Amino acid sequence: MAVTVYLAIPCYNEEAVLPETAKRLREKFRALRAAGVITPGSRICFADDGSKDATWTIIERLHDAEPETFSGIRLSRNRGHQNALLCALMTLRDRADCVISMDADLQDDIDAIDAMLEKFTSGCDVVYGVRSDRKKDTAFKRGTAQAFYKVMRFLGAETVYNHADYRLMSRRALDALAEYEEVNLFLRGLVPLVGYKSDVVYYERGERFAGESKYPLKKMLSFAWEGITSLSVQPIRFITRLGMLIFCFSILMLIWFLIRHWTGHTVTGWSSLAVSIWALGGLQMLAIGIVGEYVGKIYLETKRRPRWRVETLLDDRGETE
């Protein structure tokens, strides 16, 4: 039975790759419609995350030329990849049986959509697109990515190994995701919390077709830290355990110094004292910083600010604002 599916594709300054992305996805949708897999009401939706180039102009042209295939969402300002993606998912969830999210850079294998839809029709509410390998990554990127997933697992955060944001979610799963209202978003960790029946589809990730990566090293590290502190309180617990360990060690050192004093072997030395002061001072600063990170997140959550605002919606199956 044919299903109505929307593709949710967040875009930020993607004018270099967007025409080719639209071309390939158009061909894929035509093939799926011809095979009776998806309904004529299915759409490819690009969500413009406040781009500064011609991204939105291209989306408007695509919609004007083929409103039966392309739709668009324009956020009022740049809110970041995760917020733009969630905005698209929440906007489209009532328009389709399922929504597939993917990036605009053509690194995700669009042929994996067939397998995702097959698993959806067999009863899965969530289907994760998982990389089969990382042979095309540099040694540094491969090592840091693997370390990230291992650290997340060690900290108790439930994530799917080698999965980014290429996934299918049913309307029921999206309704459940809507109940998670945190401002600090890390969808790779939130989606597994939804539950429901899930499965994976393996694919080989390609090279970026054009343009520059929107995730340089600094942004990747920030994203990883966001994921860790959004899903786990283990860093704070580690501080507590480390503090207890240092306290116990200080008691032993106190006993040792008293013994040295009573036996007349008092050792004087400013270097050891200075090192101790600096080490403990640095540890305290680190501990305060980590606790402050969590307090800052609590502050942002309590403000209850909107996570996005849609400026324009282009979709012939709904109203255009």
GROMACS .gro file of N, CA and C in nm, residues 9-25 46 51 53-55 58-59 62 70 102-108 207-214:
model
  123
    9ILE      N    1   1.449   1.834   0.503
    9ILE     CA    2   1.590   1.859   0.473
    9ILE      C    3   1.629   1.998   0.521
   10PRO      N    4   1.696   2.009   0.636
   10PRO     CA    5   1.740   2.141   0.683
   10PRO      C    6   1.852   2.194   0.594
   11CYS      N    7   1.848   2.323   0.567
   11CYS     CA    8   1.946   2.385   0.477
   11CYS      C    9   2.000   2.513   0.540
   12TYR      N   10   2.131   2.530   0.528
   12TYR     CA   11   2.192   2.656   0.569
   12TYR      C   12   2.304   2.689   0.470
   13ASN      N   13   2.283   2.792   0.391
   13ASN     CA   14   2.380   2.832   0.287
   13ASN      C   15   2.417   2.715   0.197
   14GLU      N   16   2.316   2.654   0.136
   14GLU     CA   17   2.337   2.536   0.052
   14GLU      C   18   2.310   2.563  -0.096
   15GLU      N   19   2.330   2.687  -0.140
   15GLU     CA   20   2.300   2.719  -0.279
   15GLU      C   21   2.386   2.639  -0.378
   16ALA      N   22   2.505   2.598  -0.337
   16ALA     CA   23   2.594   2.526  -0.428
   16ALA      C   24   2.547   2.384  -0.455
   17VAL      N   25   2.482   2.323  -0.359
   17VAL     CA   26   2.445   2.182  -0.372
   17VAL      C   27   2.296   2.162  -0.394
   18LEU      N   28   2.215   2.260  -0.361
   18LEU     CA   29   2.070   2.243  -0.362
   18LEU      C   30   2.011   2.202  -0.498
   19PRO      N   31   2.052   2.263  -0.609
   19PRO     CA   32   1.996   2.221  -0.739
   19PRO      C   33   2.022   2.073  -0.768
   20GLU      N   34   2.140   2.024  -0.739
   20GLU     CA   35   2.169   1.882  -0.763
   20GLU      C   36   2.092   1.793  -0.666
   21THR      N   37   2.081   1.837  -0.542
   21THR     CA   38   2.002   1.761  -0.444
   21THR      C   39   1.858   1.749  -0.490
   22ALA      N   40   1.801   1.860  -0.534
   22ALA     CA   41   1.662   1.859  -0.582
   22ALA      C   42   1.646   1.768  -0.703
   23LYS      N   43   1.743   1.770  -0.793
   23LYS     CA   44   1.737   1.688  -0.915
   23LYS      C   45   1.734   1.539  -0.879
   24ARG      N   46   1.825   1.497  -0.793
   24ARG     CA   47   1.833   1.355  -0.758
   24ARG      C   48   1.711   1.309  -0.679
   25LEU      N   49   1.665   1.393  -0.587
   25LEU     CA   50   1.547   1.355  -0.509
   25LEU      C   51   1.421   1.354  -0.594
   46PHE      N   52   1.231   2.145   0.193
   46PHE     CA   53   1.356   2.206   0.234
   46PHE      C   54   1.327   2.310   0.342
   51SER      N   55   1.937   3.114   0.595
   51SER     CA   56   2.055   3.122   0.508
   51SER      C   57   2.081   3.266   0.462
   53ASP      N   58   2.269   3.316   0.176
   53ASP     CA   59   2.290   3.313   0.032
   53ASP      C   60   2.157   3.297  -0.041
   54ALA      N   61   2.158   3.237  -0.157
   54ALA     CA   62   2.036   3.225  -0.239
   54ALA      C   63   1.958   3.097  -0.213
   55THR      N   64   1.980   3.034  -0.100
   55THR     CA   65   1.913   2.908  -0.070
   55THR      C   66   1.760   2.921  -0.077
   58ILE      N   67   1.620   2.962  -0.430
   58ILE     CA   68   1.617   2.836  -0.503
   58ILE      C   69   1.497   2.752  -0.459
   59ILE      N   70   1.470   2.750  -0.328
   59ILE     CA   71   1.355   2.673  -0.277
   59ILE      C   72   1.225   2.729  -0.334
   62LEU      N   73   1.189   2.616  -0.694
   62LEU     CA   74   1.152   2.475  -0.702
   62LEU      C   75   1.004   2.455  -0.674
   70PHE      N   76   0.783   1.976  -0.453
   70PHE     CA   77   0.868   2.050  -0.360
   70PHE      C   78   0.786   2.144  -0.272
  102MET      N   79   1.700   1.409   0.641
  102MET     CA   80   1.832   1.388   0.583
  102MET      C   81   1.898   1.522   0.559
  103ASP      N   82   2.030   1.522   0.539
  103ASP     CA   83   2.102   1.645   0.512
  103ASP      C   84   2.096   1.678   0.364
  104ALA      N   85   2.128   1.802   0.333
  104ALA     CA   86   2.117   1.850   0.195
  104ALA      C   87   2.243   1.826   0.113
  105ASP      N   88   2.349   1.775   0.172
  105ASP     CA   89   2.478   1.768   0.103
  105ASP      C   90   2.499   1.644   0.018
  106LEU      N   91   2.398   1.558   0.008
  106LEU     CA   92   2.401   1.437  -0.074
  106LEU      C   93   2.500   1.331  -0.025
  107GLN      N   94   2.543   1.342   0.100
  107GLN     CA   95   2.629   1.238   0.155
  107GLN      C   96   2.548   1.115   0.196
  108ASP      N   97   2.423   1.137   0.234
  108ASP     CA   98   2.335   1.025   0.268
  108ASP      C   99   2.286   0.959   0.139
  207GLU      N  100   3.079   1.132  -0.048
  207GLU     CA  101   3.145   1.259  -0.029
  207GLU      C  102   3.044   1.373  -0.048
  208ARG      N  103   3.073   1.485   0.012
  208ARG     CA  104   2.986   1.602  -0.007
  208ARG      C  105   2.994   1.645  -0.153
  209PHE      N  106   2.877   1.668  -0.216
  209PHE     CA  107   2.874   1.699  -0.358
  209PHE      C  108   2.937   1.835  -0.387
  210ALA      N  109   2.903   1.935  -0.308
  210ALA     CA  110   2.955   2.071  -0.331
  210ALA      C  111   2.941   2.150  -0.203
  211GLY      N  112   3.005   2.267  -0.202
  211GLY     CA  113   2.995   2.352  -0.084
  211GLY      C  114   3.090   2.306   0.027
  212GLU      N  115   3.080   2.374   0.140
  212GLU     CA  116   3.166   2.345   0.254
  212GLU      C  117   3.085   2.283   0.367
  213SER      N  118   3.155   2.202   0.446
  213SER     CA  119   3.090   2.140   0.561
  213SER      C  120   3.048   2.247   0.661
  214LYS      N  121   2.929   2.228   0.718
  214LYS     CA  122   2.879   2.324   0.818
  214LYS      C  123   2.921   2.283   0.959
   0.00000   0.00000   0.00000
